[in-house]
Short mmCIF file of C-alpha atoms and ligand atoms in Angstrom, two decimals:
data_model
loop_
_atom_site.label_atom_id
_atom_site.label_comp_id
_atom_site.label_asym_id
_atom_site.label_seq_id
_atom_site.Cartn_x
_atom_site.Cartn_y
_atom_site.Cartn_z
CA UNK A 1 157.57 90.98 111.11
CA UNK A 2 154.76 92.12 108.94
CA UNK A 3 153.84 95.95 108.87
CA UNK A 4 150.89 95.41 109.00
CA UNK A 5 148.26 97.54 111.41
CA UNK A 6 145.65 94.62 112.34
CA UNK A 7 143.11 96.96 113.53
CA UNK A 8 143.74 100.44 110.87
CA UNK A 9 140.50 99.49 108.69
CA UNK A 10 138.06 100.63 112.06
CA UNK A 11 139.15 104.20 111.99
CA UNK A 12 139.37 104.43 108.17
CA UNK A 13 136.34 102.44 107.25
CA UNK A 14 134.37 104.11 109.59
CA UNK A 15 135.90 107.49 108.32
CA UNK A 16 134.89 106.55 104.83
CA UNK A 17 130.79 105.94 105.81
CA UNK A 18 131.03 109.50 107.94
CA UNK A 19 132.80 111.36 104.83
CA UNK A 20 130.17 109.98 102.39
CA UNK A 21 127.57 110.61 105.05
CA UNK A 22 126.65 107.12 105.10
CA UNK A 23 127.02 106.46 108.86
CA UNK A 24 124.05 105.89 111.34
CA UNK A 25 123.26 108.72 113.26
CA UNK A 26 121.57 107.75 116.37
CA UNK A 27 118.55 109.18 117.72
CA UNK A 28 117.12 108.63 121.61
CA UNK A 29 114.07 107.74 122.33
CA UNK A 30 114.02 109.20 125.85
CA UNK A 31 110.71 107.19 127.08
CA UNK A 32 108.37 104.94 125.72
CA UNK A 33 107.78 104.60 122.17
CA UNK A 34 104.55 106.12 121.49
CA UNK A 35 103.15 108.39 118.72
CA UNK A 36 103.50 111.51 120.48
CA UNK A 37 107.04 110.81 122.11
CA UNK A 38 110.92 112.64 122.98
CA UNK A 39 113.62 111.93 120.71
CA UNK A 40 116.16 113.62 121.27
CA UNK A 41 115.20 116.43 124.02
CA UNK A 42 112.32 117.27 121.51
CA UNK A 43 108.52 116.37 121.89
CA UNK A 44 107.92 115.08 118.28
CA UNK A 45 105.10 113.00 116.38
CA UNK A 46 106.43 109.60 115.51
CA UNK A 47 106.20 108.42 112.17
CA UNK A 48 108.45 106.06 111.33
CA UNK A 49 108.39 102.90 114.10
CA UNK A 50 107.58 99.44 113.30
CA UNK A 51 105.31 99.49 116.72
CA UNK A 52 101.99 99.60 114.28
CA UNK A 53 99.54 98.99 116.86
CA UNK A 54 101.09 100.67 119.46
CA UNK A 55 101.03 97.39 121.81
CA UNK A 56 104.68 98.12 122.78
CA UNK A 57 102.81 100.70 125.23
CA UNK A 58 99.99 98.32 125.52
CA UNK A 59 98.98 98.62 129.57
CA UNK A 60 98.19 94.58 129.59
CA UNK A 61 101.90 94.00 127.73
CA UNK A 62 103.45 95.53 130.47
CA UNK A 63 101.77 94.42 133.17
CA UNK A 64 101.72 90.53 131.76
CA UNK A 65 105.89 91.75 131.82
CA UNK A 66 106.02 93.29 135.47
CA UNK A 67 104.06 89.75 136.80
CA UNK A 68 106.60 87.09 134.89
CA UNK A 69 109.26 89.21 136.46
CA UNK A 70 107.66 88.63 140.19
CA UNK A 71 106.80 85.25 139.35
CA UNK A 72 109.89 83.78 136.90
CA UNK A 73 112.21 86.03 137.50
CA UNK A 74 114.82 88.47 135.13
CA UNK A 75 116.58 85.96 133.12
CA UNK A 76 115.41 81.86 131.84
CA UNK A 77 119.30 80.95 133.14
CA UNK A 78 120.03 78.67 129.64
CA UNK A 79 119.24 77.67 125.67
CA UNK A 80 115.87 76.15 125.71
CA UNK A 81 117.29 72.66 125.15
CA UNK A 82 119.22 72.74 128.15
CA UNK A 83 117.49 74.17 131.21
CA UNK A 84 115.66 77.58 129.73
CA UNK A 85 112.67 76.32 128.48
CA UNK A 86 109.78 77.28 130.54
CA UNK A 87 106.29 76.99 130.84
CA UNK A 88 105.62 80.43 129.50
CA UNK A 89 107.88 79.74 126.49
CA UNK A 90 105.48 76.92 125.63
CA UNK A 91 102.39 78.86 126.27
CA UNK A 92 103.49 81.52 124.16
CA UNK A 93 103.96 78.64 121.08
CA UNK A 94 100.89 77.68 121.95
CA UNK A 95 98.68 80.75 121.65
CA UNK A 96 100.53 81.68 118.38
CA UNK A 97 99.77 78.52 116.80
CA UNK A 98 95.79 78.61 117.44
CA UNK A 99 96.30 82.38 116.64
CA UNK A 100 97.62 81.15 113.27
CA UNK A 101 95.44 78.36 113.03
CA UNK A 102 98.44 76.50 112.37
CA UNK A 103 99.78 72.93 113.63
CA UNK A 104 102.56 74.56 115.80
CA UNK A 105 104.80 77.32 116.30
CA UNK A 106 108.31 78.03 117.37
CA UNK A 107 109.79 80.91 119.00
CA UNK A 108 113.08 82.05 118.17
CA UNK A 109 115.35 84.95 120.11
CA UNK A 110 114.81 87.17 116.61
CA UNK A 111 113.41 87.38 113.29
CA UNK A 112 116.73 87.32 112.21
CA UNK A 113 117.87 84.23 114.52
CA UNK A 114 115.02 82.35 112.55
CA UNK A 115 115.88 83.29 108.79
CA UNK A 116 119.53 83.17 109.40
CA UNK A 117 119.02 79.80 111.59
CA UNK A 118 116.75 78.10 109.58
CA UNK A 119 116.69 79.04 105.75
CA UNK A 120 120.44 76.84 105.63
CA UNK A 121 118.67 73.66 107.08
CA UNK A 122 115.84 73.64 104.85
CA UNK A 123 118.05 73.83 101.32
CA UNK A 124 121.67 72.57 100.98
CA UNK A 125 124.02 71.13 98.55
CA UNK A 126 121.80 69.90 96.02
CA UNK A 127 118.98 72.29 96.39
CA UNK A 128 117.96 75.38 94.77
CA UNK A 129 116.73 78.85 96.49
CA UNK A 130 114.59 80.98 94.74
CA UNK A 131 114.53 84.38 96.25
CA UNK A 132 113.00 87.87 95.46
CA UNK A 133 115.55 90.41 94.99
CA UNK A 134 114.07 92.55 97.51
CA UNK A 135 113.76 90.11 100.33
CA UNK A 136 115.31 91.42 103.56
CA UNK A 137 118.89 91.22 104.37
CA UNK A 138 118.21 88.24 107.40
CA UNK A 139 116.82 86.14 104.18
CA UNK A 140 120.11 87.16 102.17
CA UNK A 141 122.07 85.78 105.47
CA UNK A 142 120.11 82.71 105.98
CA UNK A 143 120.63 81.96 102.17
CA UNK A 144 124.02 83.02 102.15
CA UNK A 145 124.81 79.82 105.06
CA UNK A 146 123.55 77.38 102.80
CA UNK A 147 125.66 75.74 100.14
CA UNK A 148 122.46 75.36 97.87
CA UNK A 149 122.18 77.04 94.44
CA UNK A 150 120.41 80.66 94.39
CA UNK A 151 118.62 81.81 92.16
CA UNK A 152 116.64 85.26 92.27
CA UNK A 153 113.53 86.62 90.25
CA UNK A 154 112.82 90.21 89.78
CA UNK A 155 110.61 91.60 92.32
CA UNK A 156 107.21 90.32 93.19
CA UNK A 157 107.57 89.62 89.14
CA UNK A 158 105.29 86.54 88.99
CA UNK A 159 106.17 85.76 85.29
CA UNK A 160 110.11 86.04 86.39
CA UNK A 161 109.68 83.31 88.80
CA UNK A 162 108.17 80.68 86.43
CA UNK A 163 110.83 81.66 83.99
CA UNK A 164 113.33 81.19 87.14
CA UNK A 165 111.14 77.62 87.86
CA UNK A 166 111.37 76.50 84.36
CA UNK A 167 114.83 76.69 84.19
CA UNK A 168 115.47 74.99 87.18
CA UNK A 169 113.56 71.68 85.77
CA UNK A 170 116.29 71.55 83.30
CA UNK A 171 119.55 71.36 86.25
CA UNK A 172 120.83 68.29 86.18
CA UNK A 173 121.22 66.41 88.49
CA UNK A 174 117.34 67.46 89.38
CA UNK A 175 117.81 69.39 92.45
CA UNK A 176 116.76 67.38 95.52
CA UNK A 177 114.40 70.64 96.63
CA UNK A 178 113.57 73.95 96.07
CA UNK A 179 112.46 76.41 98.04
CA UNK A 180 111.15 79.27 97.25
CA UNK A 181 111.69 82.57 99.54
CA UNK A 182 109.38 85.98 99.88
CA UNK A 183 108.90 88.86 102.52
CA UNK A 184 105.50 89.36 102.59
CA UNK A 185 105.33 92.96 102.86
CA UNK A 186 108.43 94.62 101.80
CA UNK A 187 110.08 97.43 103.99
CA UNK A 188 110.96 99.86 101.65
CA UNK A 189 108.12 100.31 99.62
CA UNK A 190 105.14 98.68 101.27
CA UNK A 191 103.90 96.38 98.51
CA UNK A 192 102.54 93.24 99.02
CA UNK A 193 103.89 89.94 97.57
CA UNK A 194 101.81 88.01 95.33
CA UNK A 195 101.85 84.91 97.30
CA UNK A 196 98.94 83.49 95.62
CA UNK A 197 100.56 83.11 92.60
CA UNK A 198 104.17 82.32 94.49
CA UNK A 199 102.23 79.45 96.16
CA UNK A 200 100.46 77.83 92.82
CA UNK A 201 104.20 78.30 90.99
CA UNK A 202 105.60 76.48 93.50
CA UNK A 203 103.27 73.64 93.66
CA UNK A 204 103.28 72.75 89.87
CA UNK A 205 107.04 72.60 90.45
CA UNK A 206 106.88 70.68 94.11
CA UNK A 207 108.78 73.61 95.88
CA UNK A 208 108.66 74.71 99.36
CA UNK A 209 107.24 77.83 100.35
CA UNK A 210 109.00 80.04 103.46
CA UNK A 211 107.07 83.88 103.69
CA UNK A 212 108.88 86.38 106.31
CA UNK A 213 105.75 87.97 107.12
CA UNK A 214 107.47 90.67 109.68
CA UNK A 215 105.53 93.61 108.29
CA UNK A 216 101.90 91.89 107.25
CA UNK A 217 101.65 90.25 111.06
CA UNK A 218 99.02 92.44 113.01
CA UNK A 219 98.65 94.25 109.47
CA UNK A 220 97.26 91.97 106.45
CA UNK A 221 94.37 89.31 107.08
CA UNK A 222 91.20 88.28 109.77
CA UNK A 223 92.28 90.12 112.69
CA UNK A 224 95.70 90.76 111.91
CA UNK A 225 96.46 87.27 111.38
CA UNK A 226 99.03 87.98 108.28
CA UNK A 227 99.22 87.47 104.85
CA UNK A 228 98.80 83.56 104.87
CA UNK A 229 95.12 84.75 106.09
CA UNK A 230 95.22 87.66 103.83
CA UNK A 231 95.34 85.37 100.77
CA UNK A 232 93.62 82.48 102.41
CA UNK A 233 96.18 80.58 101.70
CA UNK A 234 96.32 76.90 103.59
CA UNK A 235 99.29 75.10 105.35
CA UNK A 236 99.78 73.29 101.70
CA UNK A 237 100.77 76.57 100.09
CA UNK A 238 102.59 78.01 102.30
CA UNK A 239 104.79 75.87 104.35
CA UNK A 240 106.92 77.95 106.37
CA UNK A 241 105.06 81.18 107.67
CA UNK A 242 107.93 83.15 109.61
CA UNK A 243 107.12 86.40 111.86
CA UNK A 244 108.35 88.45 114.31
CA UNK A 245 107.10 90.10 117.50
CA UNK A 246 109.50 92.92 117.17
CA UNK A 247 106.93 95.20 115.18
CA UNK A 248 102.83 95.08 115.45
CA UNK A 249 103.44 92.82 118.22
CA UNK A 250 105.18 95.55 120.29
CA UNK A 251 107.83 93.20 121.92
CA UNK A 252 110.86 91.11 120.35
CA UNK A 253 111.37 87.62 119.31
CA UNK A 254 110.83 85.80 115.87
CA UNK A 255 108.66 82.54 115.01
CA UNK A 256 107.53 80.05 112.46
CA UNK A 257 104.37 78.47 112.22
CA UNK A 258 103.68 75.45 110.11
CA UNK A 259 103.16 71.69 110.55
CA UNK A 260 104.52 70.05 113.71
CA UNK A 261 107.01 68.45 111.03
CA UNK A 262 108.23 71.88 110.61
CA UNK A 263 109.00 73.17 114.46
CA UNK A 264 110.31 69.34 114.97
CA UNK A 265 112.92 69.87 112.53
CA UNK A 266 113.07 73.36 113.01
CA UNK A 267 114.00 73.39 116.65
CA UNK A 268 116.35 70.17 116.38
CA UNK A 269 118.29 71.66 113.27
CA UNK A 270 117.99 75.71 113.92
CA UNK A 271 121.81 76.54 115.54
CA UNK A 272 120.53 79.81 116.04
CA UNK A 273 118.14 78.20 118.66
CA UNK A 274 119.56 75.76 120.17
CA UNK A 275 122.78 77.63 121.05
CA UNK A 276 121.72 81.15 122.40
CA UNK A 277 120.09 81.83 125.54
CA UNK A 278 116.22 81.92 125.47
CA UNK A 279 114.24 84.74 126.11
CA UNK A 280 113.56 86.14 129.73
CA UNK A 281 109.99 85.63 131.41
CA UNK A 282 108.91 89.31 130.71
CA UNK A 283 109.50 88.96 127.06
CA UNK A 284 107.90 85.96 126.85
CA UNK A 285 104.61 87.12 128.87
CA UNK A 286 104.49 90.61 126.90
CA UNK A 287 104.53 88.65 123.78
CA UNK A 288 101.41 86.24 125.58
CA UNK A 289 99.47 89.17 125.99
CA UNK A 290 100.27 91.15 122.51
CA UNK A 291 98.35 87.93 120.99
CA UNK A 292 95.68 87.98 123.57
CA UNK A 293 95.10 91.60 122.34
CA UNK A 294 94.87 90.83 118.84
CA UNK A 295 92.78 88.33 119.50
CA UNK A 296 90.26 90.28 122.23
CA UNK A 297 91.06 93.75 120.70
CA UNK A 298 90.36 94.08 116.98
CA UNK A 299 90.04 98.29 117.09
CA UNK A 300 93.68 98.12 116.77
CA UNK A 301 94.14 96.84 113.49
CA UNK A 302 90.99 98.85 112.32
CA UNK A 303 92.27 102.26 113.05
CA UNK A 304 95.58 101.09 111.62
CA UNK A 305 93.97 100.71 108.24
CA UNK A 306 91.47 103.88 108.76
CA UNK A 307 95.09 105.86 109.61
CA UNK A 308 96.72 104.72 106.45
CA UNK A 309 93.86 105.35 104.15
CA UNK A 310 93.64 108.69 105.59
CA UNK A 311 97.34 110.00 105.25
CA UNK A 312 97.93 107.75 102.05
CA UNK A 313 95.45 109.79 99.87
CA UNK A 314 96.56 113.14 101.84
CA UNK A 315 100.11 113.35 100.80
CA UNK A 316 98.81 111.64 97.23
CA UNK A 317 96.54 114.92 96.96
CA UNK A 318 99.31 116.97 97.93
CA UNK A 319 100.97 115.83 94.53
CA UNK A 320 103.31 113.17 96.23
CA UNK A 321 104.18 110.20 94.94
CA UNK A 322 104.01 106.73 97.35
CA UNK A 323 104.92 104.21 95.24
CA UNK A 324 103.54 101.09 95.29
CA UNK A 325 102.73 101.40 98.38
CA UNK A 326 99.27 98.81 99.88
CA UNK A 327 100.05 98.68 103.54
CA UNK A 328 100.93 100.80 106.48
CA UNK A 329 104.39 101.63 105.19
CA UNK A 330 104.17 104.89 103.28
CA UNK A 331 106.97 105.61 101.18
CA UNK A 332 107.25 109.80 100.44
CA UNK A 333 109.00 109.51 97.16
CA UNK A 334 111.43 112.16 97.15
CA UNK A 335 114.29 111.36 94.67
CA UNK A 336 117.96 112.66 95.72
CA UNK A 337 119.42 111.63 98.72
CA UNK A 338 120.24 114.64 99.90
CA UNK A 339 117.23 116.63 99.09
CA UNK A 340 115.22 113.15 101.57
CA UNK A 341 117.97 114.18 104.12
CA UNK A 342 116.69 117.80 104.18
CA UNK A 343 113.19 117.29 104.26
CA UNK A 344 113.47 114.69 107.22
CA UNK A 345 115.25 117.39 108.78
CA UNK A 346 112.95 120.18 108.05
CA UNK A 347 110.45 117.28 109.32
CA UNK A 348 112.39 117.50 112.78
CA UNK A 349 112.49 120.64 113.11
CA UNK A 350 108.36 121.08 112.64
CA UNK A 351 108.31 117.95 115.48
CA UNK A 352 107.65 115.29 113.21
CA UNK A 353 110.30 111.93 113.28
CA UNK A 354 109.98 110.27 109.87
CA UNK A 355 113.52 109.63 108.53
CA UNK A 356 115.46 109.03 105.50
CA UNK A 357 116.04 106.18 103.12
CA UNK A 358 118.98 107.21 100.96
CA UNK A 359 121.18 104.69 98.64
CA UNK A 360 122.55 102.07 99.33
CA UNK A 361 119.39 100.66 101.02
CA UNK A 362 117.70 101.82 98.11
CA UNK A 363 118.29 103.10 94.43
CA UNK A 364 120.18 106.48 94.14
CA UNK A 365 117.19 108.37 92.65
CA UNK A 366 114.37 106.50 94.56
CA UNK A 367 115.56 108.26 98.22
CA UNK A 368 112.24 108.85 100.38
CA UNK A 369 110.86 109.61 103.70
CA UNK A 370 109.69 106.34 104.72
CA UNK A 371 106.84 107.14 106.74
CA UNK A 372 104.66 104.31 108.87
CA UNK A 373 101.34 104.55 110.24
CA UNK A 374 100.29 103.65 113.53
CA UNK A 375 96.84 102.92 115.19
CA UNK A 376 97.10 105.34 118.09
CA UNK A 377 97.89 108.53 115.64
CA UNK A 378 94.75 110.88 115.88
CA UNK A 379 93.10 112.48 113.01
CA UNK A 380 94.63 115.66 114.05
CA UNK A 381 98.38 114.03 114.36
CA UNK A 382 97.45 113.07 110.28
CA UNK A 383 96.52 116.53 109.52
CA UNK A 384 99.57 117.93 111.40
CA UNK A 385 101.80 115.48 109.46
CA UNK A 386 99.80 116.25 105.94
CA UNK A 387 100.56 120.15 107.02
CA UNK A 388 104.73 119.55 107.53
CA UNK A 389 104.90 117.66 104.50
CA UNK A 390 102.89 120.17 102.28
CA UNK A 391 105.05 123.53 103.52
CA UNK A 392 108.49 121.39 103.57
CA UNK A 393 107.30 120.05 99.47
CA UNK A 394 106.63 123.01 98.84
CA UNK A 395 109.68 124.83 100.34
CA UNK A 396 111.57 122.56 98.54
CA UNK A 397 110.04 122.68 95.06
CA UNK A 398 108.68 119.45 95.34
CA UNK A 399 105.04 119.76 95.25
N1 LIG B 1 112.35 90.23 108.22
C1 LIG B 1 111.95 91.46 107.87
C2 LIG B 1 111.21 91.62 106.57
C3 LIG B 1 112.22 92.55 108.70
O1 LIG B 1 111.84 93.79 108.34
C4 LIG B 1 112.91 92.35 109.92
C5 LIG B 1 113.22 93.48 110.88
N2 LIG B 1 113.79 94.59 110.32
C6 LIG B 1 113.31 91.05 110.24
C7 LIG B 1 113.01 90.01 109.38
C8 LIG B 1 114.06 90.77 111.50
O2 LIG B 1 113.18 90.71 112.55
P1 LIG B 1 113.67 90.93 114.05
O3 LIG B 1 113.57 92.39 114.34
O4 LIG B 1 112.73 90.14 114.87
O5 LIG B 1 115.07 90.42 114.13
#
């Protein structure tokens, strides 16, 4: 018999992450998530949720949830391509698609479900993916399921991915596809992708173009549309536009919209659909309404951008740094790790949730407060937040 202990790396692992205080520490949420909200026993400003628009609170999302309950029930009892597809799963593909001004749409469980699902039926043995080194980790999944060739080009670094092209014309065999792979707003540092150029690169080299769009959705373009509308870009740049309704659309759930090619193949091929349960009626009516409110309400997306304007040039005149920061995501450059740690402590303890992004998520001297803004925050929430992070930068020798 083996000595070995099957189950000895939990503890120890786990010990590891706590020792080099790399473990998740967990903070409630005791109610909804709004900007002025409890986290932990404390009344604090929130700063740092992917809820941009606030429609997670939204009184006609939760009502459109509380009716599909009443009139569908708690649970769709199966996959979709069995006996869980109902009407309000349809409806909801529907609306998104004329809300994207796209062919169709498909909804998948998560964003993640549809990277990880889809990006390994698009590209396989034989093709290339060409991905930015940035792109999030459900991209990094979804290519790391395909047996295709990777290749990645240096962040939104335009002249990178034509070298990355060019070389790829020379593989031989030619590779059958390629497909080329960007977030369209990146997480960590709020920058936009230049998917213009991505999209004209790709066509002089016939290559596919797939753009997670999970932070420009309700953000970038007409109305909140995304960055597809941001750019106007049309269905023949960009071929795969993936979202998510997990952020500016308040609720959860991922989608693609494209040509009905696209969500034909998509939903035939994607195992991550076809073989997990599909989302419950109130889900699926909350998500209904969070499009019917981007399309009815456009003061959302408005103050969103007044908000960030605002608190973006505040904690620049304050002597911070944000990056490259373009969108709602405001990165509060701080350096050290443990120096972010304190100040999004500090932060806490003034009432103000905004936490910490230390190594490895992102270099070992780039640690920050990631801070996000939010349509509902007030201009005297801003000038409360501008206050904390002036006395904690300057507490701290950082300002
Ligand atoms: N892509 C990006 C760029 C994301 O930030 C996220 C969420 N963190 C996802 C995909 C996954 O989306 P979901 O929350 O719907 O799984």
């Amino acid at each position: 018999m083996p000595s070995r202990d099957p189950v000895g790396f939990l503890g120890s692992e786990y010990k590891g992450l706590v020792e080099a205080e790399l473990d998740w520490k967990l903070r409630v949420l005791q109610g909804p998530s709004t900007t002025r909200c409890v986290v932990d026993g404390k009344q604090v400003l929130m700063l740092c949720s992917n809820n941009y628009l606030s429609l997670s609170n939204h009184p006609k999302l939760k009502a459109a949830a509380i009716d599909a309950v009443k009139t569908h029930g708690a649970g769709s009892g199966s996959v979709r391509p069995i006996a869980g597809n109902m009407d309000l799963h349809m409806e909801l593909e529907r609306r998104l698609a004329r809300f994207k001004d796209a062919e169709a749409s498909l909804v998948y469980q998560t964003g993640f479900a549809a990277n990880s699902g889809l990006i390994p039926q698009l590209a396989d043995e034989g093709d290339l993916i060409v991905s930015d080194e940035l792109n999030h980790g459900s991209i990094i999944d979804g290519v790391r399921l395909s047996k295709a060739d990777r290749a990645v080009y240096k962040h939104c670094d335009v002249a990178d991915l034509e070298k990355v092209m060019a070389d790829a014309e020379k593989h031989i065999p030619a590779y059958r596809r390629i497909l080329v792979i960007s977030d369209g707003v990146f997480s960590m540092d709020g920058d936009i992708a230049p998917l213009d150029s991505i999209a004209k690169i790709a066509r002089a080299h016939g290559a596919m173009v797939y753009v997670d769009d999970a932070h420009g959705e309700g953000v970038l373009g007409e109305g909140g549309r995304g960055i597809v509308s941001h750019f106007r870009l049309g269905r023949n740049d960009v071929h795969v536009e993936m979202g998510t309704f997990s952020k500016a659309f308040g609720v959860v759930g991922g989608h693609i919209s494209g040509s009905r090619d696209l969500v034909n193949y998509a939903y035939n091929k994607s195992r991550t659909w076809l073989l997990s349960g599909s989302h419950p009626p109130a889900v699926v009516a909350a998500c209904i309404a969070a499009v019917d409110v981007l399309e009815t309400e456009p003061q959302h997306v408005r103050s969103l951008w007044a908000n960030t304007d605002y608190f973006r040039k505040g904690i620049q005149s304050l002597g911070f740094d944000t990056g490259k920061s373009q969108t709602p995501i405001v990165p509060v450059m701080i350096g050290e790790s443990g120096a972010a740690k304190r100040f999004s402590s500090l932060l806490f303890e003034m009432n103000m949730f905004a936490l910490p992004i230390v190594f490895p998520m992102v270099a070992r001297d780039k640690a920050r407060i990631r801070t996000i803004m939010n349509a509902a925050l007030t201009r005297a929430d801003l000038d409360e937040a501008l206050g904390a992070f002036e006395k904690i930068g300057k507490k701290l020798g950082l300002v």
